[in-house]
mmCIF file of C-alpha atoms in Angstrom:
data_model
loop_
_atom_site.group_PDB
_atom_site.id
_atom_site.type_symbol
_atom_site.label_atom_id
_atom_site.label_comp_id
_atom_site.label_asym_id
_atom_site.label_seq_id
_atom_site.Cartn_x
_atom_site.Cartn_y
_atom_site.Cartn_z
ATOM 1 C CA MET A 1 -0.072 0.228 -0.160
ATOM 2 C CA SER A 2 2.934 2.324 1.042
ATOM 3 C CA ALA A 3 3.931 1.084 -2.188
ATOM 4 C CA ASP A 4 0.656 3.220 -4.394
ATOM 5 C CA LEU A 5 1.220 5.618 -2.121
ATOM 6 C CA TYR A 6 4.680 6.278 -2.941
ATOM 7 C CA ASP A 7 3.486 6.409 -6.913
ATOM 8 C CA ALA A 8 0.448 8.616 -6.889
ATOM 9 C CA LEU A 9 2.344 11.305 -4.893
ATOM 10 C CA ASN A 10 5.034 11.535 -7.657
ATOM 11 C CA GLN A 11 2.506 11.533 -10.058
ATOM 12 C CA ASN A 12 0.630 14.596 -8.967
ATOM 13 C CA THR A 13 4.194 16.270 -8.311
ATOM 14 C CA ARG A 14 4.579 15.626 -12.228
ATOM 15 C CA ALA A 15 1.253 16.737 -12.952
ATOM 16 C CA THR A 16 1.006 19.838 -10.780
ATOM 17 C CA GLY A 17 5.017 20.688 -10.799
ATOM 18 C CA GLN A 18 5.926 23.830 -13.118
ATOM 19 C CA TRP A 19 8.101 22.274 -15.822
ATOM 20 C CA GLY A 20 9.028 23.421 -19.338
ATOM 21 C CA LYS A 21 7.325 21.430 -22.105
ATOM 22 C CA GLY A 22 7.847 18.053 -22.265
ATOM 23 C CA LYS A 23 11.201 18.520 -19.407
ATOM 24 C CA ALA A 24 8.937 16.690 -16.490
ATOM 25 C CA PRO A 25 11.527 14.384 -14.345
ATOM 26 C CA LYS A 26 10.911 10.985 -15.186
ATOM 27 C CA ILE A 27 10.451 9.348 -10.675
ATOM 28 C CA PRO A 28 11.067 5.879 -10.778
ATOM 29 C CA ALA A 29 8.740 3.934 -9.576
ATOM 30 C CA TYR A 30 9.119 1.772 -6.190
ATOM 31 C CA PRO A 31 10.153 -1.242 -6.288
ATOM 32 C CA ARG A 32 7.808 -3.846 -5.474
ATOM 33 C CA PRO A 33 8.190 -7.487 -4.060
ATOM 34 C CA LYS A 34 7.967 -10.258 -6.847
ATOM 35 C CA ALA A 35 6.689 -14.108 -5.362
ATOM 36 C CA THR A 36 9.591 -16.737 -6.726
ATOM 37 C CA LYS A 37 8.481 -19.705 -8.116
ATOM 38 C CA ALA A 38 8.207 -21.737 -5.158
ATOM 39 C CA GLU A 39 6.627 -19.644 -3.426
ATOM 40 C CA ARG A 40 3.950 -19.740 -6.648
ATOM 41 C CA LYS A 41 3.999 -23.420 -6.278
ATOM 42 C CA LYS A 42 3.188 -23.481 -3.258
ATOM 43 C CA ASP A 43 0.409 -21.674 -3.288
ATOM 44 C CA GLN A 44 -1.363 -23.434 -6.092
ATOM 45 C CA ALA A 45 -0.715 -26.392 -4.501
ATOM 46 C CA LYS A 46 -3.146 -25.935 -1.355
ATOM 47 C CA LYS A 47 -6.550 -27.378 -1.971
ATOM 48 C CA PRO A 48 -9.376 -24.481 -1.015
ATOM 49 C CA ARG A 49 -11.128 -25.224 2.227
ATOM 50 C CA THR A 50 -14.918 -26.258 2.529
ATOM 51 C CA VAL A 51 -16.945 -24.274 4.876
ATOM 52 C CA ALA A 52 -17.401 -27.488 7.112
ATOM 53 C CA GLU A 53 -13.715 -27.394 7.591
ATOM 54 C CA ILE A 54 -13.518 -24.031 8.710
ATOM 55 C CA TYR A 55 -16.578 -24.984 10.747
ATOM 56 C CA LYS A 56 -14.711 -27.677 11.728
ATOM 57 C CA HIS A 57 -11.321 -25.677 12.694
ATOM 58 C CA PHE A 58 -12.739 -22.757 14.800
ATOM 59 C CA GLN A 59 -14.457 -25.523 17.086
ATOM 60 C CA ARG A 60 -11.939 -26.991 18.290
ATOM 61 C CA ARG A 61 -10.670 -24.434 19.809
#
């Protein structure tokens, strides 16, 4: 969320600045983390839980 806020502030700065024609500075985007291949496979391997399984999980407490 902070990366999106950073990018929005930079876009606002570019849009409202007093730059000469075509002289607006290029501000780089905030670096965002990327998922590794192992994490993607791990997420895809998870089977979605049914409502009954979720109910049982919370009843154990």
